[in-house]
């Protein structure tokens, strides 16, 4: 195992990684920007070094500076957390070249899954169901309409370099596709440096269900069940849970086995997630692979008892997985909510100073949080300030605990989305497990959706 690692991230995830390092006796090196000088991750790490100005391009994304700090401090590995450099193949490659272990998969695997077209091709080869559509870049608008006519409208026009809802458009007919094509292509080219576009059949009102994987460098791979993350707004998840209220045991097993096939086919190592769209008939289709630790990993930890960050460190250090698929347990139900510093109605960020912060307590409540009273939420970074995870013997118990907890938060000085989270958790549709990706528009009277009962 490593004796010292560098954490190339900030906020709650930096603290989360430090916690596991402390448990395992690993020394930690934090990096921070000028805006984060007083942050908790700086205080809690064993060492901390400034990397630059507030803006991420001048700090948390400065690859060469981060690697030089790792080398100077004799950190043996770098944990990238999520976001920032976590899915940057160039960073992973530079780490490899400099003899620093990147805690994640190999650079080529990151790059392969970063191209959505290549990912589709690869999954099809591995026998994983993909959304009906094409797995090559469209040459021009005429090819796009020919292909779409074959698939049948509506279709989603997507950028190969996109993902997470960026660079995609729903079109209902040929005229809309013709109008959308060139604009989308040139936006993708300027935004991602890659204008490759493809089309898929539009799956109506799907669920977003993802499989958590752990794969070691010795050919062993297990799935840690699923998380359902359908409750989103503007392609940002707000509530995640495990297990999914929608899956039956057979579909769960088929999805898990498909995900393991996918990982083995690409020589995947470390923790990873295969995202699926699941339609009303429980057909599942590969959507994207996330080659990093995810924000919502705690719900999986709560139902399996497995520390996913610890597993990442062990895998990166070359250890074999110490358990088999049959030994992965599943117990109870866990729900996570993401608390954002934002206006609960407009969803606009609400930066400022947190003048008071009091958290709910209880044995079934877990917090992942990097702010306290007096902390300043700056406009430079993601406005997610905390995650709350509630556990219960079943879904109903977990929901009840979460609703109670949400009412007990005392946060002053900034606005948060807690009122919106309470609306979701208390809604009959949510309680009945009607958790589709249209939930917020359909039930919460946002963006012209139906009125909230
Ligand atoms: C889709 C889709 C329906 N059909 N693709 C949104 C995020 C990005 N990763 C892909 N997304 C979607 N792709 C096809 N062919 C619907 C969505 C989608 C969605 C997916 C997961 C969770 C929430 C979503 C909200 C709106 C649209």
Short mmCIF file of C-alpha atoms and ligand atoms in Angstrom, two decimals:
data_model
loop_
_atom_site.label_atom_id
_atom_site.label_comp_id
_atom_site.label_asym_id
_atom_site.label_seq_id
_atom_site.Cartn_x
_atom_site.Cartn_y
_atom_site.Cartn_z
CA UNK A 1 0.00 0.00 0.00
CA UNK A 2 1.05 3.60 -0.56
CA UNK A 3 2.52 5.59 2.31
CA UNK A 4 1.61 9.01 0.88
CA UNK A 5 -0.78 10.23 -1.80
CA UNK A 6 -1.71 13.60 -3.29
CA UNK A 7 -5.37 14.54 -3.58
CA UNK A 8 -5.98 16.59 -6.74
CA UNK A 9 -9.36 17.91 -5.68
CA UNK A 10 -11.20 20.11 -3.19
CA UNK A 11 -14.42 20.23 -1.18
CA UNK A 12 -16.27 17.28 0.27
CA UNK A 13 -14.59 14.70 -1.94
CA UNK A 14 -11.11 15.77 -0.84
CA UNK A 15 -12.23 15.31 2.78
CA UNK A 16 -13.80 11.95 1.93
CA UNK A 17 -10.51 10.70 0.46
CA UNK A 18 -8.51 12.05 3.42
CA UNK A 19 -10.78 10.12 5.79
CA UNK A 20 -10.03 6.78 4.17
CA UNK A 21 -6.32 7.60 4.00
CA UNK A 22 -6.31 8.30 7.73
CA UNK A 23 -8.04 4.98 8.36
CA UNK A 24 -5.37 3.17 6.31
CA UNK A 25 -2.42 5.13 7.73
CA UNK A 26 -1.65 6.90 4.43
CA UNK A 27 -0.20 10.42 4.57
CA UNK A 28 -2.07 13.02 2.51
CA UNK A 29 -0.95 15.98 0.43
CA UNK A 30 -3.63 18.55 -0.39
CA UNK A 31 -3.50 21.15 -3.12
CA UNK A 32 -5.51 24.35 -3.01
CA UNK A 33 -6.25 27.54 -4.89
CA UNK A 34 -6.04 31.09 -3.52
CA UNK A 35 -9.81 30.97 -2.92
CA UNK A 36 -9.52 27.78 -0.85
CA UNK A 37 -6.72 28.82 1.54
CA UNK A 38 -9.05 28.50 4.55
CA UNK A 39 -10.79 25.33 3.37
CA UNK A 40 -11.17 22.25 5.54
CA UNK A 41 -9.32 19.95 3.13
CA UNK A 42 -6.25 22.17 3.57
CA UNK A 43 -6.48 21.89 7.35
CA UNK A 44 -7.15 18.18 7.47
CA UNK A 45 -4.45 16.97 5.08
CA UNK A 46 -0.98 16.29 6.47
CA UNK A 47 0.56 18.76 4.00
CA UNK A 48 -0.98 21.37 1.71
CA UNK A 49 0.41 23.35 -1.21
CA UNK A 50 -1.06 26.22 -3.16
CA UNK A 51 -1.45 25.54 -6.89
CA UNK A 52 -2.63 28.89 -8.19
CA UNK A 53 -5.47 31.35 -8.51
CA UNK A 54 -9.13 30.72 -7.86
CA UNK A 55 -10.11 29.78 -11.40
CA UNK A 56 -9.72 26.04 -11.99
CA UNK A 57 -7.74 26.54 -15.20
CA UNK A 58 -5.12 28.29 -13.11
CA UNK A 59 -5.17 25.85 -10.19
CA UNK A 60 -6.92 22.48 -9.93
CA UNK A 61 -6.46 21.81 -13.66
CA UNK A 62 -2.76 22.71 -13.78
CA UNK A 63 -1.41 19.27 -14.65
CA UNK A 64 2.30 20.05 -14.59
CA UNK A 65 2.14 21.98 -11.32
CA UNK A 66 0.19 19.19 -9.62
CA UNK A 67 2.60 16.52 -10.80
CA UNK A 68 5.59 18.57 -9.67
CA UNK A 69 4.06 18.90 -6.18
CA UNK A 70 3.52 15.13 -6.10
CA UNK A 71 7.15 14.54 -7.00
CA UNK A 72 8.54 17.12 -4.57
CA UNK A 73 6.49 15.73 -1.69
CA UNK A 74 7.29 12.12 -2.68
CA UNK A 75 3.62 11.26 -3.00
CA UNK A 76 3.45 7.87 -4.72
CA UNK A 77 0.00 8.27 -6.19
CA UNK A 78 -2.61 10.89 -7.08
CA UNK A 79 -6.32 10.54 -6.35
CA UNK A 80 -8.22 12.83 -8.73
CA UNK A 81 -11.63 12.61 -7.00
CA UNK A 82 -14.48 13.39 -9.42
CA UNK A 83 -14.77 16.21 -11.96
CA UNK A 84 -11.61 18.31 -12.55
CA UNK A 85 -8.83 15.97 -13.88
CA UNK A 86 -10.52 12.69 -12.97
CA UNK A 87 -11.37 11.69 -16.56
CA UNK A 88 -8.50 13.46 -18.25
CA UNK A 89 -6.48 10.88 -20.19
CA UNK A 90 -3.62 13.36 -20.70
CA UNK A 91 -3.28 13.78 -16.94
CA UNK A 92 -3.35 10.03 -16.35
CA UNK A 93 -0.67 9.61 -19.04
CA UNK A 94 1.53 12.35 -17.58
CA UNK A 95 1.29 10.67 -14.16
CA UNK A 96 2.36 7.38 -15.70
CA UNK A 97 5.32 9.04 -17.49
CA UNK A 98 6.46 10.64 -14.25
CA UNK A 99 6.22 7.44 -12.26
CA UNK A 100 3.30 8.62 -10.13
CA UNK A 101 0.36 6.20 -9.87
CA UNK A 102 -2.91 7.66 -11.17
CA UNK A 103 -5.70 6.25 -9.03
CA UNK A 104 -8.02 5.25 -11.85
CA UNK A 105 -7.96 3.22 -15.05
CA UNK A 106 -5.27 3.31 -17.75
CA UNK A 107 -5.10 6.48 -19.92
CA UNK A 108 -6.20 4.65 -23.09
CA UNK A 109 -9.27 3.27 -21.34
CA UNK A 110 -10.23 6.76 -20.15
CA UNK A 111 -9.83 8.09 -23.70
CA UNK A 112 -11.83 5.23 -25.21
CA UNK A 113 -14.80 5.82 -22.91
CA UNK A 114 -14.50 9.59 -23.39
CA UNK A 115 -15.43 9.15 -27.02
CA UNK A 116 -19.13 8.23 -26.92
CA UNK A 117 -18.99 6.77 -30.44
CA UNK A 118 -16.02 4.56 -29.57
CA UNK A 119 -17.69 3.59 -26.30
CA UNK A 120 -20.81 2.47 -28.21
CA UNK A 121 -18.72 0.39 -30.63
CA UNK A 122 -16.82 -1.18 -27.78
CA UNK A 123 -19.95 -2.04 -25.79
CA UNK A 124 -21.58 -3.61 -28.84
CA UNK A 125 -18.46 -5.79 -29.26
CA UNK A 126 -18.70 -6.79 -25.60
CA UNK A 127 -22.33 -7.87 -26.03
CA UNK A 128 -23.73 -5.03 -23.94
CA UNK A 129 -27.03 -3.62 -25.24
CA UNK A 130 -26.68 -0.11 -26.65
CA UNK A 131 -29.43 2.35 -27.60
CA UNK A 132 -30.50 1.65 -31.21
CA UNK A 133 -28.52 4.03 -33.41
CA UNK A 134 -25.18 4.38 -35.13
CA UNK A 135 -21.63 3.96 -33.88
CA UNK A 136 -19.72 5.97 -36.46
CA UNK A 137 -19.42 9.74 -36.99
CA UNK A 138 -22.00 11.22 -39.34
CA UNK A 139 -20.40 12.67 -42.47
CA UNK A 140 -23.04 15.32 -43.15
CA UNK A 141 -26.65 16.31 -42.67
CA UNK A 142 -27.88 14.03 -45.48
CA UNK A 143 -26.33 11.02 -43.85
CA UNK A 144 -27.91 12.13 -40.57
CA UNK A 145 -31.41 12.24 -42.06
CA UNK A 146 -30.93 8.91 -43.86
CA UNK A 147 -29.86 7.25 -40.64
CA UNK A 148 -32.65 8.89 -38.63
CA UNK A 149 -35.27 7.76 -41.14
CA UNK A 150 -33.98 4.24 -40.64
CA UNK A 151 -34.10 4.46 -36.83
CA UNK A 152 -37.46 6.25 -36.74
CA UNK A 153 -38.17 9.59 -35.03
CA UNK A 154 -37.83 10.98 -32.46
CA UNK A 155 -34.04 10.70 -32.27
CA UNK A 156 -31.33 12.20 -30.13
CA UNK A 157 -28.55 13.95 -31.97
CA UNK A 158 -25.43 13.67 -29.80
CA UNK A 159 -21.84 14.85 -29.88
CA UNK A 160 -19.30 12.06 -29.53
CA UNK A 161 -17.20 14.19 -27.20
CA UNK A 162 -20.22 15.28 -25.16
CA UNK A 163 -21.82 13.48 -22.26
CA UNK A 164 -23.74 14.32 -19.15
CA UNK A 165 -26.34 16.08 -21.26
CA UNK A 166 -23.91 18.47 -22.97
CA UNK A 167 -23.99 18.56 -26.76
CA UNK A 168 -27.23 16.68 -27.34
CA UNK A 169 -30.56 17.57 -28.91
CA UNK A 170 -33.90 15.83 -29.24
CA UNK A 171 -35.45 16.09 -32.70
CA UNK A 172 -38.92 14.95 -33.78
CA UNK A 173 -38.66 15.05 -37.56
CA UNK A 174 -36.37 15.54 -40.51
CA UNK A 175 -36.91 19.29 -40.63
CA UNK A 176 -35.81 19.69 -37.00
CA UNK A 177 -32.81 17.46 -37.60
CA UNK A 178 -31.75 19.51 -40.63
CA UNK A 179 -32.07 22.69 -38.60
CA UNK A 180 -30.15 21.27 -35.64
CA UNK A 181 -27.33 19.41 -37.35
CA UNK A 182 -24.84 22.04 -38.41
CA UNK A 183 -25.21 24.23 -35.35
CA UNK A 184 -24.67 21.28 -33.04
CA UNK A 185 -21.73 20.04 -35.05
CA UNK A 186 -19.95 23.40 -35.01
CA UNK A 187 -20.71 23.92 -31.30
CA UNK A 188 -19.23 20.50 -30.55
CA UNK A 189 -16.18 21.31 -32.69
CA UNK A 190 -15.50 24.58 -30.92
CA UNK A 191 -16.48 23.40 -27.42
CA UNK A 192 -14.79 19.98 -27.39
CA UNK A 193 -12.40 20.26 -30.34
CA UNK A 194 -14.28 17.32 -31.87
CA UNK A 195 -17.33 17.83 -34.10
CA UNK A 196 -18.16 14.12 -34.49
CA UNK A 197 -21.93 13.59 -34.19
CA UNK A 198 -24.14 10.49 -34.03
CA UNK A 199 -27.83 9.70 -33.60
CA UNK A 200 -29.70 7.35 -31.31
CA UNK A 201 -33.32 6.42 -30.94
CA UNK A 202 -34.97 8.58 -28.30
CA UNK A 203 -35.92 6.52 -25.24
CA UNK A 204 -38.98 8.16 -23.75
CA UNK A 205 -39.13 8.96 -20.05
CA UNK A 206 -36.38 6.51 -19.10
CA UNK A 207 -34.80 5.81 -15.76
CA UNK A 208 -31.14 6.39 -15.15
CA UNK A 209 -29.75 3.32 -13.41
CA UNK A 210 -26.03 2.76 -13.10
CA UNK A 211 -23.89 -0.19 -12.01
CA UNK A 212 -20.93 0.32 -9.68
CA UNK A 213 -17.92 -1.79 -10.60
CA UNK A 214 -14.61 -2.64 -8.96
CA UNK A 215 -11.93 -4.22 -11.15
CA UNK A 216 -8.40 -5.11 -10.10
CA UNK A 217 -5.29 -5.45 -12.24
CA UNK A 218 -5.42 -9.26 -11.95
CA UNK A 219 -8.54 -9.76 -14.04
CA UNK A 220 -11.08 -9.78 -11.19
CA UNK A 221 -14.19 -7.65 -11.50
CA UNK A 222 -17.31 -7.43 -9.34
CA UNK A 223 -20.43 -5.27 -9.43
CA UNK A 224 -21.70 -3.56 -6.28
CA UNK A 225 -25.32 -3.51 -7.46
CA UNK A 226 -26.97 -0.42 -8.86
CA UNK A 227 -27.83 3.15 -8.03
CA UNK A 228 -30.87 4.87 -9.40
CA UNK A 229 -30.20 8.53 -10.20
CA UNK A 230 -33.26 9.48 -12.20
CA UNK A 231 -34.15 12.56 -10.16
CA UNK A 232 -32.23 15.25 -11.97
CA UNK A 233 -32.64 18.76 -13.15
CA UNK A 234 -30.63 20.37 -15.93
CA UNK A 235 -28.70 17.09 -16.14
CA UNK A 236 -27.54 17.46 -12.58
CA UNK A 237 -28.47 14.65 -10.21
CA UNK A 238 -30.17 15.75 -6.98
CA UNK A 239 -31.39 12.51 -5.38
CA UNK A 240 -29.77 9.08 -5.74
CA UNK A 241 -30.63 5.79 -4.13
CA UNK A 242 -29.70 2.14 -3.86
CA UNK A 243 -31.26 -0.26 -4.59
CA UNK A 244 -33.42 1.05 -7.44
CA UNK A 245 -37.14 0.84 -6.61
CA UNK A 246 -37.75 -0.27 -10.20
CA UNK A 247 -35.52 -3.30 -10.78
CA UNK A 248 -36.41 -6.92 -10.23
CA UNK A 249 -33.70 -9.44 -9.30
CA UNK A 250 -33.36 -10.78 -12.82
CA UNK A 251 -32.89 -7.37 -14.48
CA UNK A 252 -30.49 -6.36 -11.70
CA UNK A 253 -28.36 -9.44 -12.31
CA UNK A 254 -28.44 -9.02 -16.11
CA UNK A 255 -27.36 -5.38 -15.81
CA UNK A 256 -24.59 -6.26 -13.36
CA UNK A 257 -23.31 -9.05 -15.58
CA UNK A 258 -23.43 -6.83 -18.67
CA UNK A 259 -21.42 -4.18 -16.82
CA UNK A 260 -18.79 -6.73 -15.75
CA UNK A 261 -18.55 -7.98 -19.36
CA UNK A 262 -18.00 -4.40 -20.49
CA UNK A 263 -15.25 -3.79 -17.93
CA UNK A 264 -13.44 -7.03 -18.71
CA UNK A 265 -13.64 -6.37 -22.45
CA UNK A 266 -11.81 -3.05 -22.15
CA UNK A 267 -9.29 -4.12 -19.51
CA UNK A 268 -10.84 -1.76 -17.00
CA UNK A 269 -9.19 -1.29 -13.63
CA UNK A 270 -10.24 0.60 -10.50
CA UNK A 271 -13.75 1.80 -9.57
CA UNK A 272 -16.02 2.62 -12.48
CA UNK A 273 -19.66 3.03 -13.34
CA UNK A 274 -21.70 1.91 -16.31
CA UNK A 275 -24.74 4.14 -16.83
CA UNK A 276 -27.83 2.62 -18.40
CA UNK A 277 -31.09 4.05 -19.63
CA UNK A 278 -33.91 1.72 -18.60
CA UNK A 279 -37.24 1.97 -20.40
CA UNK A 280 -40.72 1.22 -19.10
CA UNK A 281 -40.46 -2.43 -20.22
CA UNK A 282 -37.19 -2.79 -18.27
CA UNK A 283 -35.06 -2.93 -21.41
CA UNK A 284 -31.68 -1.47 -20.54
CA UNK A 285 -29.26 0.30 -22.83
CA UNK A 286 -25.67 1.38 -22.29
CA UNK A 287 -25.46 5.17 -22.08
CA UNK A 288 -21.98 6.14 -20.85
CA UNK A 289 -19.18 4.82 -18.73
CA UNK A 290 -17.78 6.99 -15.94
CA UNK A 291 -14.16 6.13 -15.35
CA UNK A 292 -13.95 7.72 -11.90
CA UNK A 293 -15.30 7.70 -8.37
CA UNK A 294 -18.79 9.20 -8.46
CA UNK A 295 -20.47 11.81 -6.31
CA UNK A 296 -23.17 9.31 -5.32
CA UNK A 297 -20.81 6.46 -4.32
CA UNK A 298 -21.90 6.64 -0.63
CA UNK A 299 -25.30 5.03 -1.23
CA UNK A 300 -23.51 1.94 -2.53
CA UNK A 301 -21.17 2.00 0.46
CA UNK A 302 -24.16 2.12 2.80
CA UNK A 303 -25.88 -0.96 1.37
CA UNK A 304 -22.73 -3.05 0.82
CA UNK A 305 -20.53 -1.99 3.74
CA UNK A 306 -17.64 -1.57 1.26
CA UNK A 307 -15.42 1.54 1.41
CA UNK A 308 -15.08 2.30 -2.30
CA UNK A 309 -12.23 4.78 -1.83
CA UNK A 310 -10.29 2.12 0.11
CA UNK A 311 -10.87 -0.32 -2.74
CA UNK A 312 -9.59 2.26 -5.23
CA UNK A 313 -6.40 2.68 -3.22
CA UNK A 314 -5.88 -1.07 -2.86
CA UNK A 315 -6.48 -1.71 -6.57
CA UNK A 316 -4.13 1.13 -7.59
CA UNK A 317 -1.47 -0.32 -5.27
CA UNK A 318 -1.74 -3.63 -7.13
CA UNK A 319 -3.69 -5.64 -4.57
CA UNK A 320 -6.21 -8.28 -5.58
CA UNK A 321 -9.86 -7.82 -4.72
CA UNK A 322 -10.33 -9.59 -1.39
CA UNK A 323 -13.93 -10.69 -2.06
CA UNK A 324 -15.91 -12.41 -4.81
CA UNK A 325 -19.23 -11.45 -6.39
CA UNK A 326 -21.05 -13.93 -4.16
CA UNK A 327 -19.61 -12.17 -1.10
CA UNK A 328 -20.93 -8.71 -2.03
CA UNK A 329 -23.87 -8.16 0.29
CA UNK A 330 -26.86 -5.90 -0.14
CA UNK A 331 -28.61 -4.74 2.98
CA UNK A 332 -31.25 -2.08 3.54
CA UNK A 333 -31.80 1.05 1.51
CA UNK A 334 -29.82 4.28 1.19
CA UNK A 335 -30.76 7.66 -0.27
CA UNK A 336 -28.47 10.58 -0.96
CA UNK A 337 -29.46 14.17 -1.57
CA UNK A 338 -27.14 16.82 -2.93
CA UNK A 339 -27.39 20.15 -1.19
CA UNK A 340 -26.58 23.06 -3.47
CA UNK A 341 -26.05 26.72 -2.66
CA UNK A 342 -28.73 27.87 -5.05
CA UNK A 343 -32.12 29.48 -5.33
CA UNK A 344 -34.65 26.65 -4.91
CA UNK A 345 -36.95 28.09 -7.58
CA UNK A 346 -34.66 29.41 -10.28
CA UNK A 347 -31.80 26.92 -9.61
CA UNK A 348 -29.32 29.81 -9.96
CA UNK A 349 -26.21 29.55 -7.74
CA UNK A 350 -26.37 31.50 -4.47
CA UNK A 351 -22.79 32.18 -3.39
CA UNK A 352 -22.04 33.98 -0.13
CA UNK A 353 -20.96 33.44 3.46
CA UNK A 354 -22.62 30.70 5.49
CA UNK A 355 -23.46 32.57 8.69
CA UNK A 356 -24.96 29.59 10.48
CA UNK A 357 -24.80 25.86 9.85
CA UNK A 358 -26.41 23.23 12.00
CA UNK A 359 -26.65 19.66 10.71
CA UNK A 360 -29.23 17.02 11.53
CA UNK A 361 -27.85 14.18 13.61
CA UNK A 362 -28.80 10.56 13.97
CA UNK A 363 -27.36 7.10 13.62
CA UNK A 364 -28.93 6.59 10.20
CA UNK A 365 -27.61 9.88 8.81
CA UNK A 366 -24.25 10.35 7.12
CA UNK A 367 -22.84 13.70 6.04
CA UNK A 368 -20.27 14.41 3.37
CA UNK A 369 -19.62 18.09 3.77
CA UNK A 370 -16.74 20.53 3.52
CA UNK A 371 -18.30 23.74 4.82
CA UNK A 372 -19.02 25.05 8.32
CA UNK A 373 -20.32 28.26 9.89
CA UNK A 374 -18.25 31.11 8.44
CA UNK A 375 -17.34 29.27 5.22
CA UNK A 376 -17.55 31.29 2.03
CA UNK A 377 -19.21 29.69 -0.98
CA UNK A 378 -17.43 31.24 -3.96
CA UNK A 379 -18.72 31.41 -7.53
CA UNK A 380 -15.59 29.66 -8.83
CA UNK A 381 -16.57 26.07 -8.17
CA UNK A 382 -19.50 23.68 -8.23
CA UNK A 383 -22.15 25.03 -5.83
CA UNK A 384 -22.75 21.62 -4.20
CA UNK A 385 -21.91 22.24 -0.54
CA UNK A 386 -22.93 18.97 1.06
CA UNK A 387 -24.40 15.53 0.65
CA UNK A 388 -26.69 13.89 3.14
CA UNK A 389 -27.13 10.13 3.09
CA UNK A 390 -29.98 8.44 4.97
CA UNK A 391 -30.09 4.74 5.61
CA UNK A 392 -33.04 2.52 6.50
CA UNK A 393 -34.01 -1.10 6.70
CA UNK A 394 -36.20 -0.43 3.67
CA UNK A 395 -36.97 2.40 1.26
CA UNK A 396 -39.83 3.80 3.28
CA UNK A 397 -37.68 4.05 6.40
CA UNK A 398 -34.85 5.73 4.51
CA UNK A 399 -37.27 8.27 3.00
CA UNK A 400 -38.79 9.06 6.41
CA UNK A 401 -35.35 9.57 7.94
CA UNK A 402 -34.30 11.83 5.08
CA UNK A 403 -37.41 14.01 5.27
CA UNK A 404 -36.90 14.47 8.99
CA UNK A 405 -33.24 15.33 8.44
CA UNK A 406 -33.98 17.87 5.71
CA UNK A 407 -36.35 19.71 8.05
CA UNK A 408 -33.64 19.90 10.71
CA UNK A 409 -30.97 21.66 8.64
CA UNK A 410 -30.28 25.20 9.77
CA UNK A 411 -28.38 26.99 7.02
CA UNK A 412 -28.25 30.79 7.00
CA UNK A 413 -26.51 33.32 4.78
CA UNK A 414 -27.02 31.47 1.50
CA UNK A 415 -30.02 29.95 -0.24
CA UNK A 416 -30.14 26.21 -0.72
CA UNK A 417 -32.21 23.68 -2.64
CA UNK A 418 -33.43 22.00 0.58
CA UNK A 419 -37.06 23.12 -0.01
CA UNK A 420 -36.98 21.48 -3.43
CA UNK A 421 -35.49 18.29 -1.96
CA UNK A 422 -38.32 18.16 0.58
CA UNK A 423 -40.81 18.57 -2.29
CA UNK A 424 -39.24 15.58 -4.05
CA UNK A 425 -39.01 13.29 -1.02
CA UNK A 426 -42.53 14.05 0.23
CA UNK A 427 -44.15 13.67 -3.20
CA UNK A 428 -46.44 10.69 -3.56
CA UNK A 429 -44.93 9.85 -6.93
CA UNK A 430 -41.45 9.60 -5.39
CA UNK A 431 -42.74 7.56 -2.47
CA UNK A 432 -44.35 5.14 -4.90
CA UNK A 433 -41.06 4.73 -6.73
CA UNK A 434 -42.19 6.69 -9.79
CA UNK A 435 -38.68 7.98 -10.23
CA UNK A 436 -38.18 8.71 -13.90
CA UNK A 437 -35.89 11.28 -15.47
CA UNK A 438 -38.84 13.61 -16.10
CA UNK A 439 -39.75 13.74 -12.41
CA UNK A 440 -38.79 17.36 -11.72
CA UNK A 441 -40.53 18.72 -14.82
CA UNK A 442 -43.53 16.48 -14.42
CA UNK A 443 -44.28 16.83 -10.74
CA UNK A 444 -42.59 19.91 -9.35
CA UNK A 445 -44.10 22.62 -11.53
CA UNK A 446 -40.73 23.69 -12.87
CA UNK A 447 -40.17 24.85 -16.41
CA UNK A 448 -43.89 24.73 -17.21
CA UNK A 449 -44.46 21.21 -15.95
CA UNK A 450 -47.59 19.99 -14.21
CA UNK A 451 -48.71 21.55 -10.98
CA UNK A 452 -47.31 20.08 -7.81
CA UNK A 453 -50.16 18.61 -5.73
C1 LIG B 1 -30.87 9.95 -23.90
C2 LIG B 1 -32.22 10.04 -23.47
C3 LIG B 1 -33.17 9.38 -24.22
N1 LIG B 1 -32.80 8.70 -25.32
N2 LIG B 1 -30.57 9.24 -24.99
C4 LIG B 1 -29.06 12.91 -20.62
C5 LIG B 1 -27.70 12.90 -20.05
C6 LIG B 1 -26.85 12.23 -21.04
N3 LIG B 1 -25.87 11.44 -20.38
C7 LIG B 1 -27.76 11.41 -21.86
N4 LIG B 1 -29.09 11.83 -21.54
C8 LIG B 1 -30.16 11.28 -22.14
N5 LIG B 1 -29.89 10.54 -23.24
C9 LIG B 1 -31.52 8.65 -25.69
N6 LIG B 1 -31.19 7.96 -26.79
C10 LIG B 1 -32.50 10.77 -22.34
C11 LIG B 1 -31.48 11.40 -21.68
C12 LIG B 1 -31.88 12.17 -20.53
C13 LIG B 1 -31.53 11.79 -19.24
C14 LIG B 1 -30.76 10.67 -19.02
C15 LIG B 1 -30.42 10.29 -17.74
C16 LIG B 1 -30.87 11.06 -16.67
C17 LIG B 1 -31.63 12.18 -16.88
C18 LIG B 1 -31.95 12.56 -18.16
C19 LIG B 1 -32.73 13.70 -18.34
C20 LIG B 1 -33.07 14.07 -19.61
C21 LIG B 1 -32.61 13.32 -20.71
#
